[in-house]
């Protein structure tokens, strides 16, 4: 039963993580448009770079004006010799490198802002330490040290997830996230790599006996039940007044 519960618990964590990543990507797209591009346009020469590049493309007839579409499009009739001459033009190569570098900086700025928002700021500010994905999956983050979860633990956890699971996970072609998934399924406290680094663990926000994964989870939910009962008693007394 414990193994079955662990697999189900790991599945919920994966779904929660995928939901958070989806929100992260959507947030990044909006931040690129609302923050990244304006910053780049005001702090770099990207507009002039693109205008010069377009002028060279028109000069070589790489791009032509389409009257029906009302915009410049790639010239389908350009010869391979002209296209090769355009691509090998030193200034064209320089402009492309400058544009690529600026765009990468724009994306980096946007990714930094969105990752800090989704994985650090929102969990710190949300009641009961939820991320949006975990809230949907009825999960929450608690301290693994059997004490109250501290805000700096959430910050460490968020940064660790960004660096290890996202960045190094991408570089390792998903190997690191798979290792974390195995750790969630088979370790005693169902902790991933970033859980260990931040001394946190993920538990169900509410659970019945069939949801208990470990003895420590059992103790945790008993404590939560006592606190809820106490709050209801206090609330009842206040309502009586």
Short mmCIF file of C-alpha atoms in Angstrom, two decimals:
data_model
loop_
_atom_site.label_atom_id
_atom_site.label_comp_id
_atom_site.label_asym_id
_atom_site.label_seq_id
_atom_site.Cartn_x
_atom_site.Cartn_y
_atom_site.Cartn_z
CA UNK A 1 0.00 0.00 0.00
CA UNK A 2 2.81 2.37 0.88
CA UNK A 3 4.49 1.80 -2.50
CA UNK A 4 1.18 2.39 -4.28
CA UNK A 5 0.63 5.60 -2.35
CA UNK A 6 4.19 6.72 -3.10
CA UNK A 7 3.67 6.23 -6.83
CA UNK A 8 0.38 8.15 -6.72
CA UNK A 9 2.02 10.88 -4.65
CA UNK A 10 4.92 11.13 -7.14
CA UNK A 11 2.42 11.31 -10.01
CA UNK A 12 0.63 14.23 -8.34
CA UNK A 13 3.94 16.02 -7.82
CA UNK A 14 4.83 15.56 -11.50
CA UNK A 15 1.45 16.96 -12.58
CA UNK A 16 1.89 19.90 -10.19
CA UNK A 17 5.40 20.54 -11.56
CA UNK A 18 4.15 20.41 -15.16
CA UNK A 19 1.38 22.87 -14.31
CA UNK A 20 3.91 25.23 -12.72
CA UNK A 21 6.23 24.93 -15.73
CA UNK A 22 3.31 25.72 -18.07
CA UNK A 23 2.44 28.79 -16.00
CA UNK A 24 6.15 29.70 -15.97
CA UNK A 25 6.38 29.53 -19.79
CA UNK A 26 3.18 31.56 -20.27
CA UNK A 27 4.42 34.15 -17.76
CA UNK A 28 7.75 34.31 -19.61
CA UNK A 29 5.99 35.04 -22.92
CA UNK A 30 4.06 37.93 -21.39
CA UNK A 31 7.14 39.27 -19.59
CA UNK A 32 9.10 39.20 -22.85
CA UNK A 33 6.43 41.38 -24.45
CA UNK A 34 5.76 43.67 -21.49
CA UNK A 35 9.22 43.94 -19.91
CA UNK A 36 11.97 42.28 -21.94
CA UNK A 37 11.38 43.95 -25.30
CA UNK A 38 10.86 47.50 -23.89
CA UNK A 39 14.05 47.20 -21.81
CA UNK A 40 16.04 45.94 -24.80
CA UNK A 41 14.69 48.63 -27.14
CA UNK A 42 15.58 51.40 -24.69
CA UNK A 43 19.02 50.11 -23.67
CA UNK A 44 20.39 48.70 -26.94
CA UNK A 45 20.63 49.54 -30.65
CA UNK A 46 18.46 46.61 -31.68
CA UNK A 47 16.07 48.81 -33.70
CA UNK A 48 18.94 50.28 -35.75
CA UNK A 49 20.50 46.83 -36.12
CA UNK A 50 17.29 45.37 -37.52
CA UNK A 51 16.73 48.35 -39.80
CA UNK A 52 20.24 48.02 -41.24
CA UNK A 53 19.78 44.29 -41.68
CA UNK A 54 16.48 44.86 -43.50
CA UNK A 55 18.13 47.44 -45.77
CA UNK A 56 20.85 44.96 -46.73
CA UNK A 57 18.23 42.27 -47.34
CA UNK A 58 16.37 44.63 -49.66
CA UNK A 59 19.61 45.63 -51.38
CA UNK A 60 20.41 42.00 -52.19
CA UNK A 61 16.74 41.37 -53.08
CA UNK A 62 16.60 38.72 -50.38
CA UNK A 63 13.37 40.27 -49.21
CA UNK A 64 10.80 41.92 -51.46
CA UNK A 65 7.62 43.89 -50.81
CA UNK A 66 4.39 41.92 -51.19
CA UNK A 67 1.53 44.23 -52.15
CA UNK A 68 -1.21 41.74 -51.25
CA UNK A 69 0.17 41.04 -47.78
CA UNK A 70 1.37 44.61 -47.22
CA UNK A 71 4.74 43.47 -45.86
CA UNK A 72 8.23 42.32 -46.82
CA UNK A 73 8.60 38.60 -47.52
CA UNK A 74 11.44 36.31 -48.55
CA UNK A 75 12.10 36.45 -52.28
CA UNK A 76 11.25 33.00 -53.70
CA UNK A 77 13.07 33.75 -56.98
CA UNK A 78 16.44 34.72 -55.53
CA UNK A 79 19.40 32.83 -56.94
CA UNK A 80 21.65 30.66 -54.78
CA UNK A 81 24.65 32.84 -55.72
CA UNK A 82 22.97 36.05 -54.47
CA UNK A 83 21.72 34.35 -51.30
CA UNK A 84 25.22 32.97 -50.63
CA UNK A 85 26.76 36.42 -51.19
CA UNK A 86 24.26 37.93 -48.72
CA UNK A 87 24.90 35.30 -46.05
CA UNK A 88 28.68 35.66 -46.42
CA UNK A 89 28.61 39.45 -46.22
CA UNK A 90 30.74 40.33 -43.13
CA UNK A 91 28.35 43.08 -42.08
CA UNK A 92 25.35 40.76 -42.36
CA UNK A 93 27.09 38.20 -40.14
CA UNK A 94 28.00 40.90 -37.63
CA UNK A 95 24.43 42.21 -37.49
CA UNK A 96 23.05 38.68 -37.02
CA UNK A 97 25.47 38.01 -34.14
CA UNK A 98 24.59 41.33 -32.49
CA UNK A 99 20.86 40.64 -32.86
CA UNK A 100 21.22 37.11 -31.46
CA UNK A 101 23.18 38.35 -28.44
CA UNK A 102 20.62 41.05 -27.68
CA UNK A 103 17.68 38.64 -28.04
CA UNK A 104 19.39 36.11 -25.74
CA UNK A 105 19.81 38.86 -23.13
CA UNK A 106 16.13 39.76 -23.54
CA UNK A 107 15.09 36.13 -23.01
CA UNK A 108 17.47 35.78 -20.04
CA UNK A 109 15.97 38.86 -18.37
CA UNK A 110 12.44 37.53 -18.93
CA UNK A 111 13.28 34.02 -17.71
CA UNK A 112 14.91 35.43 -14.57
CA UNK A 113 11.88 37.55 -13.74
CA UNK A 114 9.29 34.84 -14.47
CA UNK A 115 11.21 32.08 -12.62
CA UNK A 116 11.66 34.32 -9.58
CA UNK A 117 7.94 35.13 -9.68
CA UNK A 118 6.60 31.60 -10.15
CA UNK A 119 9.07 29.55 -8.11
CA UNK A 120 10.16 31.96 -5.37
CA UNK A 121 7.84 34.93 -4.84
CA UNK A 122 4.43 33.25 -5.25
CA UNK A 123 5.21 30.28 -2.93
CA UNK A 124 6.55 32.71 -0.30
CA UNK A 125 3.49 34.96 -0.50
CA UNK A 126 0.84 32.25 -0.93
CA UNK A 127 -0.98 31.08 2.19
CA UNK A 128 0.09 27.60 3.33
CA UNK A 129 3.18 27.71 1.07
CA UNK A 130 1.44 26.63 -2.12
CA UNK A 131 2.65 27.02 -5.65
CA UNK A 132 -0.23 27.26 -8.12
CA UNK A 133 0.35 23.72 -9.36
CA UNK A 134 0.59 22.28 -5.86
CA UNK A 135 -2.59 24.06 -4.82
CA UNK A 136 -4.42 22.42 -7.72
CA UNK A 137 -3.01 19.00 -6.70
CA UNK A 138 -3.79 19.48 -2.98
CA UNK A 139 -0.09 19.56 -2.03
CA UNK A 140 1.92 21.87 0.18
CA UNK A 141 5.53 22.38 1.28
CA UNK A 142 6.56 21.86 4.91
CA UNK A 143 9.88 21.77 6.73
CA UNK A 144 11.55 18.36 7.03
CA UNK A 145 13.17 19.49 10.31
CA UNK A 146 9.88 19.10 12.25
CA UNK A 147 9.62 22.84 12.82
CA UNK A 148 7.78 25.71 11.23
CA UNK A 149 8.73 26.29 7.60
CA UNK A 150 10.85 29.41 7.16
CA UNK A 151 10.63 31.81 4.24
CA UNK A 152 14.32 31.40 3.44
CA UNK A 153 13.72 27.65 3.00
CA UNK A 154 11.13 28.41 0.32
CA UNK A 155 13.57 30.83 -1.35
CA UNK A 156 16.34 28.21 -1.33
CA UNK A 157 13.90 25.61 -2.61
CA UNK A 158 12.76 27.81 -5.49
CA UNK A 159 16.27 28.79 -6.55
CA UNK A 160 17.43 25.16 -6.27
CA UNK A 161 14.56 24.02 -8.48
CA UNK A 162 15.35 26.67 -11.10
CA UNK A 163 19.08 25.89 -11.20
CA UNK A 164 19.03 22.10 -10.76
CA UNK A 165 15.74 20.86 -12.16
CA UNK A 166 15.23 23.41 -14.96
CA UNK A 167 18.71 24.58 -16.03
CA UNK A 168 20.80 21.48 -15.34
CA UNK A 169 17.80 19.30 -16.17
CA UNK A 170 17.76 20.82 -19.66
CA UNK A 171 21.52 20.38 -20.06
CA UNK A 172 21.34 16.75 -18.87
CA UNK A 173 18.45 15.99 -21.27
CA UNK A 174 16.06 15.30 -18.40
CA UNK A 175 18.32 12.94 -16.43
CA UNK A 176 18.37 15.09 -13.28
CA UNK A 177 14.56 15.48 -13.11
CA UNK A 178 14.27 11.69 -13.53
CA UNK A 179 16.66 11.21 -10.59
CA UNK A 180 14.50 13.57 -8.51
CA UNK A 181 11.39 11.62 -9.52
CA UNK A 182 12.99 8.35 -8.41
CA UNK A 183 13.96 9.97 -5.11
CA UNK A 184 10.37 11.13 -4.58
CA UNK A 185 9.09 7.61 -5.17
CA UNK A 186 11.62 5.58 -3.20
CA UNK A 187 13.22 7.71 -0.45
CA UNK A 188 11.83 7.69 3.10
CA UNK A 189 10.44 11.23 3.07
CA UNK A 190 9.70 11.33 -0.67
CA UNK A 191 12.14 14.21 -1.13
CA UNK A 192 13.61 15.41 -4.43
CA UNK A 193 17.04 16.99 -4.84
CA UNK A 194 15.81 20.53 -4.19
CA UNK A 195 13.82 19.27 -1.19
CA UNK A 196 17.04 17.96 0.40
CA UNK A 197 18.92 21.20 -0.30
CA UNK A 198 16.20 23.35 1.27
CA UNK A 199 15.39 20.88 4.07
CA UNK A 200 11.76 20.75 2.99
CA UNK A 201 9.33 18.10 1.84
CA UNK A 202 6.01 18.06 0.04
CA UNK A 203 2.94 16.58 1.70
CA UNK A 204 -0.75 16.50 0.98
CA UNK A 205 -2.54 19.59 2.23
CA UNK A 206 -5.39 17.39 3.47
CA UNK A 207 -5.42 13.62 3.63
CA UNK A 208 -7.20 10.54 4.89
CA UNK A 209 -5.66 7.32 6.14
CA UNK A 210 -5.44 5.93 2.62
CA UNK A 211 -3.24 8.91 1.62
CA UNK A 212 -0.54 8.48 4.26
CA UNK A 213 2.81 7.74 2.63
CA UNK A 214 5.06 7.52 5.71
CA UNK A 215 4.87 7.47 9.50
CA UNK A 216 6.14 11.05 9.58
CA UNK A 217 3.26 12.07 7.32
CA UNK A 218 0.90 10.34 9.73
CA UNK A 219 2.29 12.40 12.62
CA UNK A 220 2.07 15.57 10.53
CA UNK A 221 -1.61 15.08 9.68
CA UNK A 222 -2.44 14.27 13.30
CA UNK A 223 -0.85 17.59 14.30
CA UNK A 224 -2.81 19.44 11.57
CA UNK A 225 -6.04 17.77 12.71
CA UNK A 226 -5.43 18.97 16.28
CA UNK A 227 -4.74 22.51 15.09
CA UNK A 228 -7.89 22.54 12.94
CA UNK A 229 -9.98 21.24 15.84
CA UNK A 230 -8.55 23.95 18.09
CA UNK A 231 -9.29 26.65 15.49
CA UNK A 232 -12.86 25.41 15.09
CA UNK A 233 -13.35 25.46 18.88
CA UNK A 234 -12.03 29.01 19.11
CA UNK A 235 -14.18 30.03 16.15
CA UNK A 236 -17.24 28.46 17.70
CA UNK A 237 -16.72 30.37 20.92
CA UNK A 238 -16.32 33.61 18.99
CA UNK A 239 -19.48 32.92 17.04
CA UNK A 240 -21.36 32.29 20.28
CA UNK A 241 -20.44 35.76 21.41
#
